[in-house]
Short mmCIF file of C-alpha atoms in Angstrom, two decimals:
data_model
loop_
_atom_site.label_atom_id
_atom_site.label_comp_id
_atom_site.label_asym_id
_atom_site.label_seq_id
_atom_site.Cartn_x
_atom_site.Cartn_y
_atom_site.Cartn_z
CA MET C 1 63.72 9.51 2.19
CA LYS C 2 65.09 12.88 2.31
CA ILE C 3 63.97 15.92 4.44
CA VAL C 4 65.88 19.39 4.55
CA PHE C 5 66.40 20.85 7.98
CA ALA C 6 66.68 24.54 7.53
CA THR C 7 69.88 25.40 9.59
CA ASN C 8 73.51 25.23 8.63
CA ASN C 9 74.13 25.17 12.89
CA ALA C 10 76.39 21.83 13.06
CA HIS C 11 75.95 21.63 16.82
CA LYS C 12 71.88 21.64 15.89
CA LEU C 13 72.58 19.04 12.84
CA ARG C 14 74.54 16.61 15.15
CA GLU C 15 71.62 16.71 17.58
CA VAL C 16 68.77 16.25 15.36
CA ALA C 17 70.75 13.54 13.03
CA ARG C 18 71.30 11.18 16.45
CA GLU C 19 67.61 11.26 17.08
CA LEU C 20 66.39 10.70 13.17
CA GLY C 21 68.50 7.69 12.95
CA ASP C 22 68.60 5.77 9.38
CA SER C 23 65.30 6.46 8.34
CA TYR C 24 66.03 9.93 6.79
CA THR C 25 68.76 11.40 5.08
CA LEU C 26 68.95 14.51 6.28
CA LEU C 27 69.94 17.56 4.26
CA THR C 28 70.92 21.48 4.83
CA PRO C 29 70.06 24.27 2.86
CA ARG C 30 73.66 24.34 1.67
CA ASP C 31 73.28 20.79 0.47
CA CYS C 32 70.54 21.91 -1.72
CA GLY C 33 71.75 25.03 -3.02
CA VAL C 34 70.54 27.43 -0.86
CA THR C 35 73.33 29.58 0.51
CA GLU C 36 71.49 32.89 1.39
CA ASP C 37 70.46 33.61 5.29
CA ILE C 38 67.12 32.61 5.69
CA PRO C 39 64.59 35.23 7.19
CA GLU C 40 64.07 35.27 10.84
CA ASN C 41 61.63 38.46 11.55
CA GLU C 42 58.50 36.92 13.20
CA PRO C 43 57.68 37.85 16.40
CA THR C 44 57.16 34.22 17.72
CA LEU C 45 59.37 31.33 17.63
CA GLU C 46 56.54 29.28 15.98
CA GLY C 47 56.23 32.09 13.35
CA ASN C 48 59.89 32.25 12.93
CA ALA C 49 59.86 28.33 12.50
CA LEU C 50 57.22 28.45 9.90
CA ALA C 51 58.49 31.30 7.92
CA LYS C 52 62.03 29.35 7.29
CA ALA C 53 60.40 26.22 6.70
CA ARG C 54 58.17 27.88 4.19
CA TYR C 55 61.52 29.52 2.86
CA ILE C 56 63.16 26.11 2.31
CA ARG C 57 59.68 24.44 0.87
CA SER C 58 59.55 27.14 -1.81
CA ARG C 59 62.88 26.93 -2.90
CA THR C 60 63.57 23.25 -2.63
CA GLY C 61 60.20 21.82 -3.13
CA LEU C 62 61.63 19.20 -0.60
CA ASP C 63 59.58 18.34 2.73
CA CYS C 64 61.49 19.87 5.20
CA PHE C 65 61.83 21.55 8.71
CA ALA C 66 62.84 24.25 10.63
CA ASP C 67 63.31 25.39 14.41
CA ASP C 68 63.64 28.56 16.21
CA THR C 69 64.57 28.37 20.09
CA GLY C 70 64.28 30.94 22.93
CA LEU C 71 65.78 31.22 26.28
CA GLU C 72 62.69 32.89 28.04
CA VAL C 73 64.09 34.44 31.48
CA ASP C 74 61.08 35.01 33.88
CA ALA C 75 62.64 37.83 35.84
CA LEU C 76 63.26 39.88 32.51
CA GLY C 77 60.10 39.26 31.47
CA GLY C 78 60.39 36.50 29.30
CA GLU C 79 63.73 38.14 27.50
CA PRO C 80 65.84 37.25 25.34
CA GLY C 81 62.90 35.15 23.93
CA VAL C 82 62.77 35.15 20.00
CA ARG C 83 66.02 37.37 19.97
CA SER C 84 67.87 35.01 21.81
CA ALA C 85 70.55 34.73 18.98
CA ARG C 86 70.71 38.46 18.64
CA TYR C 87 70.27 39.68 22.43
CA ALA C 88 72.93 41.74 22.67
CA THR C 89 73.87 42.03 18.70
CA ASP C 90 72.72 41.81 15.14
CA GLY C 91 75.02 38.87 14.83
CA HIS C 92 75.11 35.61 16.25
CA ASP C 93 77.79 36.38 19.17
CA ASP C 94 77.30 33.97 21.78
CA GLU C 95 79.74 35.14 24.09
CA ALA C 96 77.97 39.06 23.79
CA ASN C 97 74.68 37.29 24.40
CA LYS C 98 75.75 35.30 27.49
CA ARG C 99 77.62 38.18 29.19
CA LEU C 100 74.68 40.53 28.76
CA LEU C 101 72.27 38.03 30.07
CA LEU C 102 74.60 37.79 33.13
CA GLU C 103 75.03 41.45 33.64
CA ARG C 104 71.18 41.64 33.51
CA MET C 105 70.65 39.26 35.98
CA ALA C 106 73.44 40.06 38.22
CA SER C 107 71.48 41.28 41.14
CA VAL C 108 68.58 39.30 40.66
CA ASP C 109 67.72 36.80 42.95
CA ASP C 110 64.62 34.96 40.76
CA ARG C 111 66.94 32.91 38.24
CA SER C 112 64.32 30.75 36.79
CA ALA C 113 64.00 30.32 32.99
CA ARG C 114 62.72 28.00 30.34
CA PHE C 115 64.31 27.10 27.19
CA ARG C 116 61.36 26.80 24.74
CA THR C 117 62.13 25.31 20.50
CA ALA C 118 59.07 25.17 18.16
CA ILE C 119 59.73 23.26 15.11
CA ALA C 120 57.57 23.61 11.81
CA LEU C 121 57.31 20.70 9.56
CA ILE C 122 56.01 20.88 6.00
CA ALA C 123 55.31 17.27 4.63
CA GLY C 124 53.52 16.68 1.50
CA ASP C 125 50.54 19.32 2.02
CA GLU C 126 50.77 19.56 5.49
CA GLU C 127 52.20 22.06 8.24
CA ILE C 128 52.57 20.90 11.75
CA LEU C 129 54.05 22.43 15.06
CA PHE C 130 56.16 20.94 17.48
CA GLU C 131 56.97 22.21 20.81
CA GLY C 132 59.75 21.21 23.27
CA VAL C 133 60.04 22.99 26.88
CA VAL C 134 62.69 22.64 29.65
CA ARG C 135 62.39 24.70 32.73
CA GLY C 136 65.37 25.55 34.95
CA ALA C 137 67.72 28.55 35.82
CA ILE C 138 70.23 31.08 34.85
CA SER C 139 73.47 30.45 36.79
CA ARG C 140 75.67 32.95 38.24
CA GLU C 141 78.66 32.45 35.90
CA GLU C 142 79.33 29.81 33.18
CA MET C 143 80.06 26.32 33.86
CA GLY C 144 81.38 23.97 31.05
CA SER C 145 82.59 24.05 27.76
CA ASN C 146 80.11 21.76 25.88
CA GLY C 147 77.16 22.73 23.81
CA PHE C 148 76.72 26.07 22.48
CA GLY C 149 74.64 29.46 23.01
CA TYR C 150 73.27 29.84 26.53
CA ASP C 151 74.36 26.24 27.48
CA PRO C 152 76.92 27.13 30.21
CA ILE C 153 74.73 29.71 31.75
CA PHE C 154 71.50 27.08 31.98
CA ILE C 155 70.74 24.81 34.61
CA PRO C 156 68.03 22.66 33.83
CA GLU C 157 65.46 21.50 36.14
CA GLY C 158 66.64 18.36 38.53
CA PHE C 159 70.14 19.14 38.04
CA ASP C 160 72.95 20.75 39.42
CA ARG C 161 75.14 21.26 36.07
CA SER C 162 74.86 23.15 33.09
CA PHE C 163 74.01 22.08 29.80
CA ALA C 164 77.50 22.99 28.81
CA GLN C 165 78.51 20.36 31.49
CA MET C 166 76.94 17.65 30.27
CA THR C 167 77.70 14.99 27.12
CA ASP C 168 75.65 15.43 23.79
CA ASP C 169 73.33 12.53 24.80
CA GLU C 170 72.65 13.58 28.56
CA LYS C 171 71.58 17.22 27.14
CA ASN C 172 69.34 15.72 24.54
CA ALA C 173 67.76 13.31 27.00
CA VAL C 174 66.36 16.21 28.61
CA SER C 175 66.54 19.51 26.03
CA HIS C 176 64.12 21.56 24.56
CA ARG C 177 64.70 20.64 21.40
CA GLY C 178 65.33 17.10 22.38
CA ARG C 179 61.88 16.88 23.46
CA ALA C 180 60.55 18.99 20.11
CA VAL C 181 62.94 16.42 17.77
CA ARG C 182 61.38 13.24 19.35
CA LYS C 183 57.67 14.59 18.87
CA LEU C 184 58.79 15.43 15.38
CA VAL C 185 60.07 11.73 14.65
CA ASP C 186 57.35 9.96 16.36
CA TYR C 187 55.08 11.71 13.98
CA LEU C 188 57.45 11.26 10.62
CA ARG C 189 57.70 7.59 11.88
CA LYS C 190 53.89 7.08 12.05
CA ARG C 191 53.49 8.42 8.39
#
């Protein structure tokens, strides 16, 4: 079966493809001729995930899913949250985002945070939401070079290493996206 994942992010595609296995052929928007940027203007992760999935569905007619992820820092009132990818600039500038977050956290003792992923699936006439959450803390400096985004400054609960210091398999086993994707995959296998 074919299913479209509304992303062109190679890291996300690799993480999701590993979980989906051979049951589905995972397509990207580009594979389906959708080359424009997909709007992300909703005030919540769930809203953005649904908007992206609906956008892809309207252009391809295929079953699809989309995700939106946010890093929510307790001491910053949940920032950067839904604006995580555009925290420092309107573009996706991982380095600027990490730098700004570390600057804002420089004198903060409460480093608790959580990563949260919302996945919206449109399959047939159904729209279903899945969520994955991992609690942890913001480090005081970058650690590791694997992963992407905020991975070098997020230490998941129960670990003394950042996501960027873990192998892909270690990260996927405990990550927010991994948890949400496993819920999605379980649902798809039961359909």
